[in-house]
Every structure is written in C-alpha cells, then in structure tokens.
Coordinates of C-alpha atoms in Angstrom, one line a residue:
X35 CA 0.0 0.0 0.0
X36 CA 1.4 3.2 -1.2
X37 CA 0.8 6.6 0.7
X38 CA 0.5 9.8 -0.7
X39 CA 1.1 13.1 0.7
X40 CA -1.1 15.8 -0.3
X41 CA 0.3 19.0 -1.9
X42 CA -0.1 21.8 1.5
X43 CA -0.9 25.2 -0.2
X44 CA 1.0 28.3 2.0
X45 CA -0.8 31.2 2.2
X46 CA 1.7 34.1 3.6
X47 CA 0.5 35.2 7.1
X48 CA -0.9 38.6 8.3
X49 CA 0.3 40.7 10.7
X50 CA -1.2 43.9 12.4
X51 CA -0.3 47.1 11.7
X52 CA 1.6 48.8 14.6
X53 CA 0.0 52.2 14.1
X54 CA -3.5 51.4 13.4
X55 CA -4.2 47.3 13.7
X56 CA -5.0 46.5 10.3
X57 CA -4.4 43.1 9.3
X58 CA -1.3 43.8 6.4
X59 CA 0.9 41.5 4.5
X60 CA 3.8 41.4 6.3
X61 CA 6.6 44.8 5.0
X62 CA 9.8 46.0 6.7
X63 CA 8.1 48.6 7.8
X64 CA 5.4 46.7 9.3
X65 CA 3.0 49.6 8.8
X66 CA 0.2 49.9 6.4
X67 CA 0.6 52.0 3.1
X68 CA -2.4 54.6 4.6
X69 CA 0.1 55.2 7.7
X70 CA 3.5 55.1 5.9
X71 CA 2.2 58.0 3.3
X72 CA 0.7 59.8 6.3
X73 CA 4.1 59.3 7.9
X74 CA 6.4 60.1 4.9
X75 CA 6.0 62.2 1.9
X76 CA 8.1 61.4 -0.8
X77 CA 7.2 64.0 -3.6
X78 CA 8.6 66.1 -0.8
X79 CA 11.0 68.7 -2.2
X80 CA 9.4 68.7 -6.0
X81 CA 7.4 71.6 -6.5
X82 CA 4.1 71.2 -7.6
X83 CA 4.0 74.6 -9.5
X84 CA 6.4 75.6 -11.9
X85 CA 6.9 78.5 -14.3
X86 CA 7.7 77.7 -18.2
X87 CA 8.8 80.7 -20.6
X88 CA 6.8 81.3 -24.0
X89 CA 7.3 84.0 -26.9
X90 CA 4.1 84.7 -28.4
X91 CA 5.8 86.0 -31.3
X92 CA 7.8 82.6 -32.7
X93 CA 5.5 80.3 -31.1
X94 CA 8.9 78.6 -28.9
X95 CA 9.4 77.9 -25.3
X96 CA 12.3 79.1 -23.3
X97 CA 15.0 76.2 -22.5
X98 CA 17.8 77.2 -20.1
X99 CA 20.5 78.2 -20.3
X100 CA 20.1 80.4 -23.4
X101 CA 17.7 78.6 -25.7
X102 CA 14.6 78.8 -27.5
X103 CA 13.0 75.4 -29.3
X104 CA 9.5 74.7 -30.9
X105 CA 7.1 72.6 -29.4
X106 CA 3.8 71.4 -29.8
X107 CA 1.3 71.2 -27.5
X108 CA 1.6 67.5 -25.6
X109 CA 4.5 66.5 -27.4
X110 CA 7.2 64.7 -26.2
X111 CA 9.6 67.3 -26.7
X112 CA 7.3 69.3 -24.6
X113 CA 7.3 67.0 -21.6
X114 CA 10.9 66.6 -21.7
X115 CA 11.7 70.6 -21.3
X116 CA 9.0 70.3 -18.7
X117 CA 10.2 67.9 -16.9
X118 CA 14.2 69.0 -16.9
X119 CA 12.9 72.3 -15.3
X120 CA 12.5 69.9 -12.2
X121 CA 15.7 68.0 -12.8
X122 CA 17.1 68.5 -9.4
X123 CA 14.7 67.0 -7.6
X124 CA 13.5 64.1 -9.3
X125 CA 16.9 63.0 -8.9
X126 CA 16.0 62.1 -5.4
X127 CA 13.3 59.5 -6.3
X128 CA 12.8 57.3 -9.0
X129 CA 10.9 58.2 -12.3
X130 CA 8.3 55.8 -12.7
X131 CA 5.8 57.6 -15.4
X132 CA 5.4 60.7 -16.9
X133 CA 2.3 62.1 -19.3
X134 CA 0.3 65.1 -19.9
X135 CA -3.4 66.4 -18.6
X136 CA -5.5 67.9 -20.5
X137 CA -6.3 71.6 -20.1
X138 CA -7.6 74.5 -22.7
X139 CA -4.8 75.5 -25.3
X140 CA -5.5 79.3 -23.7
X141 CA -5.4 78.6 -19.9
X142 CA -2.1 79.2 -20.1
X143 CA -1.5 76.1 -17.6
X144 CA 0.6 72.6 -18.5
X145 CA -0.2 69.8 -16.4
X146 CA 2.2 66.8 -15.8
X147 CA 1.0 63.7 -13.8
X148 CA 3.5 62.0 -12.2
X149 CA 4.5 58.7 -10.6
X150 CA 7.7 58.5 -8.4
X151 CA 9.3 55.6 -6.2
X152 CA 11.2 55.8 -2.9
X153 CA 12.7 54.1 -0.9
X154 CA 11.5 54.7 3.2
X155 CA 11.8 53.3 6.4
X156 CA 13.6 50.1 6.5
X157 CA 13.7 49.5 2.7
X158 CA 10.0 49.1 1.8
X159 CA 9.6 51.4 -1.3
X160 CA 6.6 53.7 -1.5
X161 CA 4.5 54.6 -5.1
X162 CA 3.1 57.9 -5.6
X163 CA 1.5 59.9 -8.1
X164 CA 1.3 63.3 -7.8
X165 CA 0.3 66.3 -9.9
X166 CA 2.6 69.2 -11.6
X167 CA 1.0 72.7 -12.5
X168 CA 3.5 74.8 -14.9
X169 CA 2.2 78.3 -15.6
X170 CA 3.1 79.5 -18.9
X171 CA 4.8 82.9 -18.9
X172 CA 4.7 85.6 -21.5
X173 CA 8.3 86.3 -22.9
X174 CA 9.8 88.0 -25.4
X175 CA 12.6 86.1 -27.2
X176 CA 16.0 87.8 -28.2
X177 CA 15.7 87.4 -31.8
X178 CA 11.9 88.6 -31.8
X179 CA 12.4 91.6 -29.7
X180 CA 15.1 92.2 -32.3
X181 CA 12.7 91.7 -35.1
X182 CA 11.0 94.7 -32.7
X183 CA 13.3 96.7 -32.6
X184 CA 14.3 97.1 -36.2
X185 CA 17.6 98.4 -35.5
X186 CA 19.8 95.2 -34.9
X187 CA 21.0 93.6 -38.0
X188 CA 24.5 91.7 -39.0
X189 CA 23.5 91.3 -43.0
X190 CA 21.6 93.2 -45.6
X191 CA 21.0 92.6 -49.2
X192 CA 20.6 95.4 -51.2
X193 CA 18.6 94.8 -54.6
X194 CA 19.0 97.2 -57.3
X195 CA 17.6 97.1 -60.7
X196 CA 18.7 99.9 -63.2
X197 CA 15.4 100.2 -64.7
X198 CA 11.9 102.4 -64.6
X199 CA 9.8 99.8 -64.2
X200 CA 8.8 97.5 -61.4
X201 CA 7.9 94.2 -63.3
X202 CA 10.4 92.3 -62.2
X203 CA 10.0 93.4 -58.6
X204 CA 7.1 92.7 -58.7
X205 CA 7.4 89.0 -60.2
X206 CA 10.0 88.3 -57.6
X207 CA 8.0 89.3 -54.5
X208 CA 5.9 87.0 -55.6
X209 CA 8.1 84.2 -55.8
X210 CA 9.7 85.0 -52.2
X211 CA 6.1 84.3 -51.0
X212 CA 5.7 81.1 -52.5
X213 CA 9.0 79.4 -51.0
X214 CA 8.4 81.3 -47.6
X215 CA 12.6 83.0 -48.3
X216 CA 10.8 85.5 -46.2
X217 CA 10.5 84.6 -43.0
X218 CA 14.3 85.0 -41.6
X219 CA 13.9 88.3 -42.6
X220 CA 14.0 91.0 -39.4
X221 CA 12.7 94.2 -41.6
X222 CA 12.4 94.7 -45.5
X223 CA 12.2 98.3 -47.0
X224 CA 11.3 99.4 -50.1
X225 CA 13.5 102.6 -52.1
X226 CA 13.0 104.3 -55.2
X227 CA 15.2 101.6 -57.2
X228 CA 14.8 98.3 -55.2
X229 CA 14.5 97.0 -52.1
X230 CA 16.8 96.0 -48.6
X231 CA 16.5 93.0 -47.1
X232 CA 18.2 92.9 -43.1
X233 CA 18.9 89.6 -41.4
X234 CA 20.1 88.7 -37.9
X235 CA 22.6 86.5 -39.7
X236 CA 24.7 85.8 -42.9
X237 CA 24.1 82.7 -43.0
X238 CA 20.3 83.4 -44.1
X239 CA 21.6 86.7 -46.5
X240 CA 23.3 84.2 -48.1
X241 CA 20.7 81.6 -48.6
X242 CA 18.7 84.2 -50.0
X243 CA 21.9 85.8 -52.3
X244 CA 21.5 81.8 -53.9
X245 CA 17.8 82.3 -54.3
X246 CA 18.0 85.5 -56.2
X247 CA 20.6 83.7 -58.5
X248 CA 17.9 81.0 -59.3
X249 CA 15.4 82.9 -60.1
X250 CA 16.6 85.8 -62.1
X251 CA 19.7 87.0 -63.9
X252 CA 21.6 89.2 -61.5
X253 CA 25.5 89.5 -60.1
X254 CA 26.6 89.9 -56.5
X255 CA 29.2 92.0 -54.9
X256 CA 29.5 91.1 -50.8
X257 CA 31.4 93.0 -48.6
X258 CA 31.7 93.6 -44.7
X259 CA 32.4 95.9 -42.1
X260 CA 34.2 95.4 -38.8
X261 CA 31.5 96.8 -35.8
X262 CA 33.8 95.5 -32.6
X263 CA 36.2 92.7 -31.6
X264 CA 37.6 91.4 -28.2
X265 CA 41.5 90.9 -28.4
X266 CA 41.2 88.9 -25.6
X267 CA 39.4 85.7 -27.3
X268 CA 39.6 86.8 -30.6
X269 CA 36.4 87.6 -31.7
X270 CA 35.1 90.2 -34.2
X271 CA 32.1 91.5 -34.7
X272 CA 31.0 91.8 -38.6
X273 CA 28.2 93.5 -40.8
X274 CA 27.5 91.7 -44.0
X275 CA 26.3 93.6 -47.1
X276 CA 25.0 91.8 -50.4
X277 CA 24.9 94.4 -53.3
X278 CA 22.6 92.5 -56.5
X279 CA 22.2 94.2 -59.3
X280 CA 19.4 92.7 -61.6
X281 CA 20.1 93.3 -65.4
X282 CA 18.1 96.4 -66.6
X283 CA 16.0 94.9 -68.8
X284 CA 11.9 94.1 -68.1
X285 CA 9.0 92.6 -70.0
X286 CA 8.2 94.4 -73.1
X287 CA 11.1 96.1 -73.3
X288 CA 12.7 96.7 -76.9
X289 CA 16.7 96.1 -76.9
X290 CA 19.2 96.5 -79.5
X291 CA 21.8 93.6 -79.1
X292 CA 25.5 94.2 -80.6
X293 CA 26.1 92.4 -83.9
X294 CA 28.0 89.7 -82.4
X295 CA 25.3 88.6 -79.6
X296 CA 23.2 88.5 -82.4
X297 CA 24.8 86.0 -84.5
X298 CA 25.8 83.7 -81.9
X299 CA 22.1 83.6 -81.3
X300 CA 21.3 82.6 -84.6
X301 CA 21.6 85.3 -87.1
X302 CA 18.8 87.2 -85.2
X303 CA 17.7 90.7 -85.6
X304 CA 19.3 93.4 -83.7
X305 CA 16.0 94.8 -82.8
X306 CA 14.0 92.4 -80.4
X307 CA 11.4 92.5 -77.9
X308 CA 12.2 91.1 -74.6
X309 CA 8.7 89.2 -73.4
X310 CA 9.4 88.0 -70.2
X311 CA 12.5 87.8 -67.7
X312 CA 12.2 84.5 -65.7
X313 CA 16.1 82.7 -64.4
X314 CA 17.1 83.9 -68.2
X315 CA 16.1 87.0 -70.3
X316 CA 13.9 85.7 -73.4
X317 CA 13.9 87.8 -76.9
X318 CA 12.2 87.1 -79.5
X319 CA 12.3 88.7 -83.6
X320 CA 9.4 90.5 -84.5
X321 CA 10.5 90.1 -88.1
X322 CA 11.2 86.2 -87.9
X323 CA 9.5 84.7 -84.9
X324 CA 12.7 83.7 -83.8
X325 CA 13.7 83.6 -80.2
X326 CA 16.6 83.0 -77.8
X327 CA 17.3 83.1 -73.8
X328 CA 20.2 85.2 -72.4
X329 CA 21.2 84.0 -68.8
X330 CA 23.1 86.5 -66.8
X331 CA 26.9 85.7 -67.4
X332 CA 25.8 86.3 -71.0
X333 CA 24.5 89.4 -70.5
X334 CA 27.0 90.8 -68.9
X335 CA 29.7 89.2 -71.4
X336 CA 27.7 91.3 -73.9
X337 CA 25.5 94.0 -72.1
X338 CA 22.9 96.5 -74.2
X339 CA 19.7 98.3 -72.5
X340 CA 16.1 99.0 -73.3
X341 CA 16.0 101.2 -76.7
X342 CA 12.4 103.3 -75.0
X343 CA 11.0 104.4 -71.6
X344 CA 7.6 102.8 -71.1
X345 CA 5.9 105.9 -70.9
X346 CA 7.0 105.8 -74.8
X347 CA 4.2 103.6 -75.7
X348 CA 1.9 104.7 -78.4
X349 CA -1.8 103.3 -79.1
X350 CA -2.2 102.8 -83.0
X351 CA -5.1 100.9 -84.3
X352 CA -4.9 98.1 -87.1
X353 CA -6.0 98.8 -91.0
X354 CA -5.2 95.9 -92.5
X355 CA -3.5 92.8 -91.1
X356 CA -2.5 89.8 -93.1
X357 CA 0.1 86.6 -92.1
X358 CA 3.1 85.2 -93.2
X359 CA 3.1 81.7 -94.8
X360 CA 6.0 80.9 -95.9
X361 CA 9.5 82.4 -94.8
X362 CA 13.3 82.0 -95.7
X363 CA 14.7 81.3 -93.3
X364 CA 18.5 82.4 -93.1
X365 CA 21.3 79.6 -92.8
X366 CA 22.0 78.7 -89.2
X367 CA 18.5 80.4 -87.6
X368 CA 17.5 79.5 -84.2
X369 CA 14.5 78.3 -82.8
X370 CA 11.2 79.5 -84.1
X371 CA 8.1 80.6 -81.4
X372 CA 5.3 78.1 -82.0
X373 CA 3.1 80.3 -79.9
X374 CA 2.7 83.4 -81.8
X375 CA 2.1 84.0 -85.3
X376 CA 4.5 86.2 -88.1
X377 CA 2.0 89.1 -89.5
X378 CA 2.1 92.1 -91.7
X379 CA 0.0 94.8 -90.7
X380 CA -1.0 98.3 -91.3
X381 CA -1.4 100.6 -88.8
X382 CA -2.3 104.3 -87.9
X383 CA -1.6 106.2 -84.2
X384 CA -4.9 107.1 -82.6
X385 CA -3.6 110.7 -82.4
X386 CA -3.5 111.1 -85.6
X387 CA -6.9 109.9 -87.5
X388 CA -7.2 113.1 -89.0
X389 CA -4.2 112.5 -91.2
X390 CA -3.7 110.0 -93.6
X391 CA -0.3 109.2 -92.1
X392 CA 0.7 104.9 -92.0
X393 CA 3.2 102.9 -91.0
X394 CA 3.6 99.0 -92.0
X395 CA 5.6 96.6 -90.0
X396 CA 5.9 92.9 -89.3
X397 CA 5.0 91.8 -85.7
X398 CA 4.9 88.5 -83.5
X399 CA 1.0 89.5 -83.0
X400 CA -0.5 88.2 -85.8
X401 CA -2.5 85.5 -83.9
X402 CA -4.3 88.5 -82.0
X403 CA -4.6 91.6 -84.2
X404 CA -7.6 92.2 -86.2
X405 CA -8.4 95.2 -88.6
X406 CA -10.0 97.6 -85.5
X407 CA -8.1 96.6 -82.9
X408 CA -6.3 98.7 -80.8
X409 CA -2.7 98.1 -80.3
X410 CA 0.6 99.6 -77.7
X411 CA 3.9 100.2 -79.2
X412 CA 7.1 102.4 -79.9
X413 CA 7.7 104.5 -82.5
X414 CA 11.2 103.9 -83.5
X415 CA 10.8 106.7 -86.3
X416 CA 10.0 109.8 -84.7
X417 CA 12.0 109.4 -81.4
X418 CA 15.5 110.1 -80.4
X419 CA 17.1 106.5 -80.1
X420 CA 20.5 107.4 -78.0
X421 CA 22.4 103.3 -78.4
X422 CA 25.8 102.7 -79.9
X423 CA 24.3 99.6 -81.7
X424 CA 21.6 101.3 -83.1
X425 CA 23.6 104.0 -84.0
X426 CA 25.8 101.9 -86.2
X427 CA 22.8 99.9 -87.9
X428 CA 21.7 100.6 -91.5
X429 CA 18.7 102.8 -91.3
X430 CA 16.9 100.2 -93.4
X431 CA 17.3 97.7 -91.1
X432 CA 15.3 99.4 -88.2
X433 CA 11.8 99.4 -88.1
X434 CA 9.6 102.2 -88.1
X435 CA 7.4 100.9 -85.4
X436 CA 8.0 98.0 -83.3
X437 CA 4.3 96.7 -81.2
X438 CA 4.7 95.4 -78.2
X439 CA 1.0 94.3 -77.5
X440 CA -2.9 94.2 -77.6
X441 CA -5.0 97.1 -75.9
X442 CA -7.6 96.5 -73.9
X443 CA -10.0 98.5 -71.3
X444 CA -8.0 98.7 -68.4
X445 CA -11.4 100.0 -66.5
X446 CA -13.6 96.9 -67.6
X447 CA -10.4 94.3 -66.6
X448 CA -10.1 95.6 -63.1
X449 CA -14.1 95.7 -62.6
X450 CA -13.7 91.8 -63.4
X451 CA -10.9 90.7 -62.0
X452 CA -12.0 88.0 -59.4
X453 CA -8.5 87.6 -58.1
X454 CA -5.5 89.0 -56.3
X455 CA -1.7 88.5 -54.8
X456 CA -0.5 89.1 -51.7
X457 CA 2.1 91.1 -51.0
X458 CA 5.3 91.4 -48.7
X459 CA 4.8 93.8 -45.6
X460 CA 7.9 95.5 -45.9
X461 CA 8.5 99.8 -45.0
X462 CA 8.0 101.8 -47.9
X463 CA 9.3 105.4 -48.6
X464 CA 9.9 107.5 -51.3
X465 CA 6.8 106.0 -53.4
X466 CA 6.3 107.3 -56.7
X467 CA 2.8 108.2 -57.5
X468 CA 3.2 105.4 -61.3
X469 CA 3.7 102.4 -58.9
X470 CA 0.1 101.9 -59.0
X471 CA -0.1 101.8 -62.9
X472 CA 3.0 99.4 -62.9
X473 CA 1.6 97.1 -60.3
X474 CA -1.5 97.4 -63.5
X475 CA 0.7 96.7 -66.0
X476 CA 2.2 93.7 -64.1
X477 CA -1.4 92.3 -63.1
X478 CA -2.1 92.2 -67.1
X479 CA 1.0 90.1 -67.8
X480 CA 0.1 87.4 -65.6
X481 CA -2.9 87.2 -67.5
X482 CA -1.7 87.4 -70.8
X483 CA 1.4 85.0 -70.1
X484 CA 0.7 81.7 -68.4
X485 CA 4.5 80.9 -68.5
X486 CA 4.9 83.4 -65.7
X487 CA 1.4 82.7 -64.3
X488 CA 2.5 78.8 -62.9
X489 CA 5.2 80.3 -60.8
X490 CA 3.0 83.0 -59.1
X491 CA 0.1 82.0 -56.3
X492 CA -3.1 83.3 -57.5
X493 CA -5.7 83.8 -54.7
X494 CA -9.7 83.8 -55.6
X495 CA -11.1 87.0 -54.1
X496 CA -14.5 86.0 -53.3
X497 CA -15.7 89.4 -53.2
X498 CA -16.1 89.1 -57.1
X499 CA -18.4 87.2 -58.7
X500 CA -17.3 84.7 -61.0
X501 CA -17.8 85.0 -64.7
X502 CA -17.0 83.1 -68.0
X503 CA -13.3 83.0 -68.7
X504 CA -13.3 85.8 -71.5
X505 CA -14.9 88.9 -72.2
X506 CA -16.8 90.3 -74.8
X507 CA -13.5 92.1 -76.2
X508 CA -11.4 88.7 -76.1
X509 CA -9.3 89.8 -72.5
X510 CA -7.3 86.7 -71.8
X511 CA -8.7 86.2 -68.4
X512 CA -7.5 83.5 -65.6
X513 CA -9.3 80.1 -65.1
X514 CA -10.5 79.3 -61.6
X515 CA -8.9 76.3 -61.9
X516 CA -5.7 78.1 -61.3
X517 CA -6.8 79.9 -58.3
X518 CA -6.2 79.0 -54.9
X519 CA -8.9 79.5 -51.6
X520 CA -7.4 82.8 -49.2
X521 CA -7.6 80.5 -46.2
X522 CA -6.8 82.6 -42.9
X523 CA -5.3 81.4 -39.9
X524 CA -8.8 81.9 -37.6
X525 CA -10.4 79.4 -40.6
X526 CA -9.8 75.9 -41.1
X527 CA -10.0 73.7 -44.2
X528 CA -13.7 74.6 -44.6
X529 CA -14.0 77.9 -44.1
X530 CA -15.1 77.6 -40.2
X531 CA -14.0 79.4 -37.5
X532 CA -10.9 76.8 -36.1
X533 CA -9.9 76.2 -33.0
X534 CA -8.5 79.3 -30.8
X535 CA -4.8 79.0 -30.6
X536 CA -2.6 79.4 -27.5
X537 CA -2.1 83.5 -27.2

C-alpha cells in the first residue's frame, strides 16, 4: 500500500499594523501603506508649481541656459523641457511615469501627472502619483524683440535694378512668397530703385543671395564691415552687405543687341522684344518669330539696354492685317516661337486719325490683331534712339514701329478681375505716384502670359463674382482652376472658425 502526501498550499501570514491594527501583509516597515504615506511624503521637495517661458511671437518655449525650441502642445519634446525644469529633484526618487493632462490651449496652464518611487523606512519602497502645474509665462525672445526693434541687423541685401519699371519686382515678390525666403527676414524696406533686405545672420543673406541667382539674372558684390572685436578671445564682430544688381531689362522692353550677340544667337535681328524675364532673359524677332534666352553671365559678357522708356508707348489701331506663310529662313536660324504667329499689318496712331499718315511693320502679334483693334507700341521713327548699336545699324534695317502688344480697357479688366496677390509687408518710402499703374501693368501680364502665371500663387477673391473665362473684347482672363482659396489662420479647411490657438 502506497501513501500519498497531499500537496499543502501556503498562504503568507498577516500581521497587524503597529499604528492602526489592520491586518497587512507582512513589510519591513510593518506599517500599512495609509500610515506610511501619512508618515512620509516622498514628492517632498518637487514643487508642484512651476513656471515655463513662452514667446508669443515665434511660437517657442524658453529652454535654459540660453535657448529657445519649438514645441507642440503635448509633445514629447514638450514634456521633456517640462520635466528638466525639475531636474534636481527628481533625482532624489525614482521616475516611474510621466504624461500630460488635458487643459484649454488658452489657460495658459501645462499639467504633468507624475509617478515617483522611494525608498523609506527600513527598505519598503513607497508609489506615488502626484500632480505638476506649470504656468506659462509671456516672454519675449531675443531674436523677436530684435525683429522689434528694427535696428539690430549683422547682414543686408541690397537689390537694385537699373530700370523704370517695377515688373520684375514685382514678379519676384511673388516668388519670395511662394518658397516662404521671407521669413528669416527681421525688416524689408522698399526705395526708389529696389529694395533691402536685413537679417540677424549671414548665414540666411546668403541663402537668399543663392535664391535670387535662381530665379533671375543678377550679379553679386559682398562686402563687410568690422563693428567690434575682443582681443582677448579673438572675436570680431561683422556686418555683412550683399549688393545685387538685376540686369536692366523688363517685359516688353525693346533692346538693340550688338552684332556679335546677335549671331551667336542665330543670325537674329538686332532689334528684339524682350517678353518676359524669368532665371534667363527671353527675346524674341518681330520680323522672324525667332527667339533666344540670355542668362546673366551672358548678358553681362555682352551688355545693351532697353531702346524706350515705357511711358513711350503709343496706341495705333490696325488697317489691315494679313500673315506670313511661308518664310526664308536664313542659314544657321534659331529656334522659331510656336506660340505666336508672323504678320504684316498696317497701322495708324490714334492721335492722328485726321491724317492719312501709315506705318507697315511685321509683328509677332499676328494671332491676335484684327483690322479695328487697338494696339501699344514704340515708334522707333519719330524718337530720339540714344544706343551705340543702333547707331551703327543701317537705317533700313530698323523698323519704323515696333508693337509690343494688344489694348484692352483697363477699366472693364479691373471691374472683373476675381483675383488677387499678396504682398510682402515690408517699410516703404519715397513711393512714386506710377507704382500703381506698374503694379496694373504687371497684373495684365500674368494674365496674358501663363508661362509666368504657374510660378505666381493666385488667390480667388470672393468678393467678385465669377464670370466666364473671357470677355466680350477677347481679354485673356485666368481660369479658376488656377486659383487657390485665401484661407486665414482663424479658418480651417472649410472655411469655419478653427480652433483658438494658445495666445
């Protein structure tokens, strides 16, 4: 007969506690976890409320010793800046956890939750979870309340354009908006000839020097002047100044090249018409079609300047347009536009319909002009053309009128223009009382040319009422397919008021 024992099941004994007779498990403290916390605090020391440092301005918090970072609300970067602010005493006690409570964006209040271990009396070790209240604080960073001060800077750039008109100016404010180069600026200011752009560093001057390169042709002088320096660690203390100089030459201007530009650019014309300035000038030959892109090394190889002043501009009106079918071309020609067409046309100035005075020329406008239309451009005849190239031309060989491009009513084009641009805030002085007709002028090129329209954001301005995408005169107009919604910061993605924002 075999015996079996049967398995005994310990169960760990009780024991009272000595403070208040509770049955506990037995501790080494021999006390019950109500009595030990009531005996022994261990968040003692950690300060439940805390200030935190935030600019209101940059939207960063205030890290010591002497930094600022960016944080979103409940991020992990934001709990770990809270919680070195309370370094020194949590390195008494053991971090167990660590995580935010909610609160309103604008309370202005952070709350951290958290759980801490200790070791007390006789090596138990005691839990606790405790709360942390940081007040946010109202500070004013030292690069914003430079920005405020519009006084401190260490680099400028200065751009300069030889020119009287604002086209291009215009086209690159726009394309500083699109890629944001704008924001590292502390102050922009607008002057009779171009503008100044001031930066805390010249580290950003120069990002922005290698923007203006890739954008349009320009040249760069930098220079630098010495403010302080300490002999003692060898530091100076220098201002940066960029000096770009854009080439003188805008949309719609008519340029005279030297005879030896003009054959390395395939036998063209002297006499062009320059109808856009993007990274590269572009030209093309009234009397051929033929066009060619000059980048800024080249022009500067082989400089020339606008032939007429924009205020130069005549209004003739057509007689009698017909086009060209078939041209010779010359041996070694360039590349022909497909996008306009070669015409002949006849033409009379408005200002003088009482006369039976005409002029006939060939233009690159022969896919718009009708017999009755009204069209802009210079009269090469009857003006004083001051050029060395020109100068040494064959009189046969320069055209008695050169046109630059369709009239419309600039009246009925504003009334139904359903969009608009924004615009850099910058500090303007010195304005001449024409910049409104230029920013005109420079609103009907975007319109007329969608090669500079895709690099420009166009804004619907829903204050106009949409209409069919041409007039009754034939206005090229812009689709509302190429617009985009004006969404403002108080508005999310559908228009409603969004959520308020920590201020």
């Amino acid at each position: 007969m075999e015996y079996m024992a049967e398995s005994i099941e310990h169960s760990p004994g009780h024991i009272l506690c000595c403070e208040c007779g509770v049955p506990i498990s037995p501790n080494p403290a021999n006390i019950c976890v109500a009595c030990l916390r009531s005996k022994v605090d261990i968040s003692q020391g950690v300060p439940k409320q805390v200030s935190i440092s935030f600019c209101k301005q940059c939207q960063r918090y205030f890290q010591p010793p002497a930094s600022w970072v960016q944080c979103a609300l409940e991020s992990r970067e934001l709990l770990a800046l809270c919680l070195k602010k309370i370094k020194a005493p949590l390195s008494k006690v053991r971090l167990v956890d660590a995580g935010f409570i909610w609160t309103e964006p604008h309370s202005k209040r952070l709350k951290v939750k958290l759980t801490i271990q200790k070791e007390v009396m006789n090596g138990a070790i005691l839990q606790q979870v405790f709360v942390v209240d940081y007040v946010v604080q109202s500070q004013m960073c030292g690069d914003c309340h430079r920005v405020e001060a519009k006084d401190f800077w260490k680099a400028v750039i200065q751009v300069r354009q030889k020119t009287l008109h604002k086209k291009t100016f215009y086209y690159l404010e726009q394309l500083i908006l699109k890629y944001g180069m704008h924001q590292n600026t502390l102050r922009i200011k607008e002057i009779h000839d171009g503008l100044d752009f001031y930066y805390s560093s010249k580290q950003h001057a120069q990002k922005m020097v290698e923007f203006l390169q890739g954008i349009v042709p320009c040249r760069y002088k930098a220079s630098q002047r010495l403010i302080s320096q300490d002999i003692h660690s060898n530091t100076y203390n220098y201002k940066s100044t960029f000096s770009v100089e854009i080439v003188p030459i805008c949309k719609d201007n008519v340029v005279c090249l030297s005879p030896k530009l003009a054959q390395s650019l395939g036998n063209m014309s002297q006499i062009c018409i320059c109808i856009r300035v993007t990274s590269a000038i572009h030209l093309i030959d009234p009397n051929t079609l033929q066009v060619a892109d000059i980048d800024g090394n080249t022009f500067w190889s082989h400089p020339f300047n606008s032939l007429c002043h924009p205020k130069q501009l005549e209004e003739f009106i057509v007689i009698e347009c017909s086009t060209v079918r078939d041209l010779k071309r010359s041996a070694g020609a360039g590349v022909i536009s497909k996008k306009h067409t070669l015409g002949e046309v006849w033409i009379q100035k408005t200002s003088e319909m009482n006369t039976d005075k005409q002029y006939f020329c060939r233009t690159h406008l022969g896919h718009l002009l009708n017999p009755g239309d009204l069209v802009l451009g210079f009269d090469l005849a009857n003006c004083n053309l001051n050029d060395e190239y020109v100068n040494k031309m064959n009189s046969d060989r320069v055209p008695d009128v050169v046109l630059i491009k369709k009239s419309y009513d600039r009246t009925k084009r504003q009334r139904r223009r359903n969009w608009k641009l924004k615009e850099l805030a910058r500090d303007r002085e010195n304005m001449d009382t024409d910049d409104e007709r230029q920013y005109q002028d420079f609103l009907e090129d975007l319109e007329e040319d969608e090669a500079i329209r895709k690099h420009v954001n166009i804004y619907r301005d829903a204050t106009i009422p949409v209409e069919s995408d041409t007039d009754d005169e034939g206005a090229p107009r812009i689709s509302l397919a190429e617009m985009l919604e004006d969404l403002h910061i108080s508005q999310d993605a559908t228009g409603e008021e969004g959520a308020s924002m920590m201020s």
